[in-house]
């Protein structure tokens, strides 16, 4: 860490910066403080969700239904990472700051697009194997004259906002374990708040606060208890009885990898807590229990890091039903009274309204079809579960809706208080949960306690088409008081972008079909669309400079659905990855380059020579160690667009030696493909090669049967 070397200069800078004062000689920028974030007049975008309440609603109204047809591209900037792009840019003092995949940072003049500086934290490539859901990053935080970045390998870094120079760097996690950081930090009263991910890989979740001036840890809040007798905090002692068995030996999960919101009047920080580790509660906590504080919204007294209250959306979760999805704060009139509420639409498919002062349950209703529960008990706030969905107890497979990628994932919602509507980027999905027999944790791979081989999509076009028909992406306008849908837009498939709402009566969203779209917020009518040439999963934002309103979005296809969902991953496409920052204004005349020529890749695998039992063994190993990156059933449809290689097309299939060099020897570790020698023998590694050969030949036969060409072209 460079702290000692930079201490003198950093403290001189921060004396002015952290006061929120005026200009500094070092950066020539004005300081950010809490009052400026709270004021948030709309001209700038100072925090991940614009304001601490995370409503993602802008008071700007220059762009509106009457002139949206004049909206055009002002400028664009190509990114240097062809992976998933999930960040929301910040705009401060006429400059736009954005993070990209692999935790890089770039700064531009917000009007002209002129590059100002960039920063590369040089995340080791082998860190990629620790990331469940692509090497993404969702954004920055600002305070004083600094920007704060969480890196994939678990560092929290402070940068000089004017130059991109690193001021300090602090390691926030045990880097020997499979922790990652992909979420955007928040800064409150000079404290930088950051969580982490890794619950699929056997870690114990927490969120922590660091001094913005020095990087010193101020407090740390664990979300699951340590072994009984080792917990000092009362809230952790209270949670012990909700766990069974020796849960502490396998981490427990509960990572705080995304959602946060803050109420300055109450002094409460709200965090969303993730799934259990492993998913299957029979292994995580044999004997059941609620497993506090998994899948919960937790309120923390921000000054001290003390527990205030919690509400658990999915007690004893076993389906990867995180509560890390977007949290928004609002004041709603309910039953004739104004209530200070917290709203969330987590993975489990229910929309929740909670009293944010006390944690009292107010209401909930499902916003998509669900079958794991029949509803939420309005007296207790607990779900009324479907016993058949409890695969951890029955030991039997069950197709559960929503699936593990959720009815709503990390993609931000937006709230329009005038329309009294929440706009949810939702999806309708299902997943065959099959409990794994005799499961044991591993050093690498998905530690979820489910059979991720036998639930792979079969080589049957009828089954695949039925699965596609049942899977949808939707944009839903939801009335949080009445707990009912007002309108919806059905899209080509799941994994569409986050949402922005504006006082101009517009809702902006990018989608997996490669378009950036504006809708009328009252009715959901599409008013405008721009061909982005790539899937858009990040959320848009808007800002104004010299009386001109701009709308910006980071485009680039990727993330969990894109790399793991196999044949379902390109329902809206196939869509290639072309990572760009797109900035729009009324009268914008810039043009994107022509689309690159389509890539034609022959599916021409070697002949299958292995016995059936070898292929079956390879399927088991693939499901445990490979699916999470290379796709369900060895189909990485989006990989043809430059995200992660589709192994069915790999030239190494014909060479057992080359395959071993990569998978056993770790020859491509700098690309994230580390050695798996610690968890698999060479024969097991080779069995995966034979499984992929088998899958490639099956799909080649399916194409021939359907009369499809032997070459697959990208759009």
Phi, psi and omega in degrees: 000143185268015190301313184297315183296329186257359190304313184299310181294321183295317182293325177297317177297314189286338177303322176275319188297314187282352175277350184072022185283200188274219187294150172239144182295331185289319188244338184068027180236160180267145186285149177257134172223181183298321181298321180291322178293318181292320181297308171037075185285354177108337180293327180244171175228101195259347181216163187311312180262019183079307179232170182297335180282350173063029183284340181053041175243129180253137177284357179292138183223012179300320176271123187211175182303334182286335183233008184302333179296342179271356182291128181220169182289124177275314177195166177216161177221128178283139175270163182253018180228111182272061177227183181301137179243117188234006189278149167260122180293156167256146173234121183220128175052042175079009179238148180245133183237135184215146171260155179235180174304154184065020170064032176273159181232140179224145179234140182222156165292125189290339181270316187260339185083007179297126178295137181251313176195165173217158182223130178240113180285357178054058174296127179302135182303326182293348176297334182304331182289343179273350185267123181293333201218044179087163186268054190271169172211139188257356172144186187247167167236157181231142174201140184057233177247030182238157169245149181234134187232133168263131183259158183303327181271014169093013176270151168247122187238135174259131180241145169291123186294331182281331187238343186080008180288138177288130179262311173209163179216133181231133174280123186259352185226169171281104186287353174283345179256172187272052171277149171220161172232121178235342184278164178277136174291166168234151177239128182227120177049045177078012177247127178267123183255130180214142174250211184194172176235177178130012185294338176283353187240011172089045178243168177254124187282153174197166171230146186219158179243141182230146178293125183296333183281326189236341185085004179289135178291132182257319173204162181220129184241109177280146183258349173226149183286155169282184178303146178307134181096344181259001183261126179267321182291139183296324182294328177284323175300319180295334182277342186306317184290347179274000179242151179233159177070194182262060185301329184295340181285342180239024171089306181096327178090219179072036181285146179259082192261356179211281198291134170212150172210163187216135175250106182298326182292323180270345183067028184248132171261131180250127179236149175262132184255142188273195188283172177278157177236112357283174177302311186295110185294338179299330177266325183288316185215071183302125186109354173088218184099160180289337181056060175293138010243039178301150173047047183231156165262125183239132176262130183237136174288110195295330182292326187245345185077020181272149177293136174248305177197169175214157169225126183260119182282325183224086180300135178059039189303148179221010188238016185065036180272079178294157169246031180271003181288163187316128175251131178234146177250143179200164172253118183240144173273114182233123181054041175081002180236145175278123181245137172276111190239164171239138182235141177209143172239083185283185183301329191290354173097359179254142175264127186247140170239120186235143172291118188280347176278325188242341186085006180295133175290130178254307181196163175201149174203152181283136180260351171222168177296136176229152175229001178281340179214154178267353179160187176243127180297117185290344178274322185255339185077009180263147178291148174264100191282150170273115184303329181294334180284346181280071184296336178292334180264320182282331186073009183248149177295151175204134177276111188255140176235129000287167175276186185293340175276356165087160169287337174209133181252217186287342188302121188297144171273184172214154181231127176251106183293330178292314178282343184059044183227143169256133181256118189248120171280093191252171177211149179252111186221164174215164184205135178277099177281121180237114180299138179275131178279135176062031184293142173223146181294154182231158179292331180231168175085176182285115177261077186244350178074014177244155178278098184268013175255310184287349177261013180293150180298126181287161178278068185218112184298327179295317179294318181296317180293323177296320178296319178295320181296327182275353184252129185221156168246137183220148168253119187245131169266117190243130175275109186286341178277310178283347183053055178209158180282138175260318174203164176212154173239125177267129185253180186293335181183185181283182172067049177265167191288167172294177194234147172233135173243145181228161176293348175285004179079028184237151170236124179254139176205136168271163182220172183286351177276356177092023180239149171250122197233147171244134179242152169290122186291337182281323187239343182084012179286131177289128183248337187198149178210143179234128179285104185279352179071002181201161176293146180241117178247338180288165178268141176285167171215170181220154180205171179222138177223127179053043176079003181251125177273139177237155172233133182230148176210142175268119183258146178156114185288137179166197182092185191302308183298317185298326185259343186249338193279001175062230184298338180277348189290338180244034178304325182269359189233235006292145183242129177277166174265120171229096189279121182211152166265124181247130181233129187241154172208164175296129181082008179299136186241002183293154180234142172284154173298161175301150177301140175300153178300145180296138176273128177251116184245120180287131172270091187225070186284164173297161176293146178282124180241349185279154177289161183300323182290329176292316178298318179297319177296321177295325178298319179296313180294319179299313181300324183282321191244343190243330186306318188300333178252318188263000170100149178302136178057029179062026176252111177247073186303319181287343178298335176292349178258011173098019180266286178228140185301139171275113187293339179297336182260003187289136176289344181282350180301328183278353184233106177299325181293313180294323178300315180294323180300324181277307189280321179272317185275341179073033184297335182251031184298329180292344175264004180101354181265086183280172175289137176253021181296336182284345184236347181222145173280168178298319176298322178294319178297319179291330178296330176294319177302316180293324177297316180295321175300316179298315181296319181296320178292323176299315182289327175297319178293322178297319179297317180295319181295323181278357182078016181282155177294155180282353176249140181252123183254140172281152172294000000 
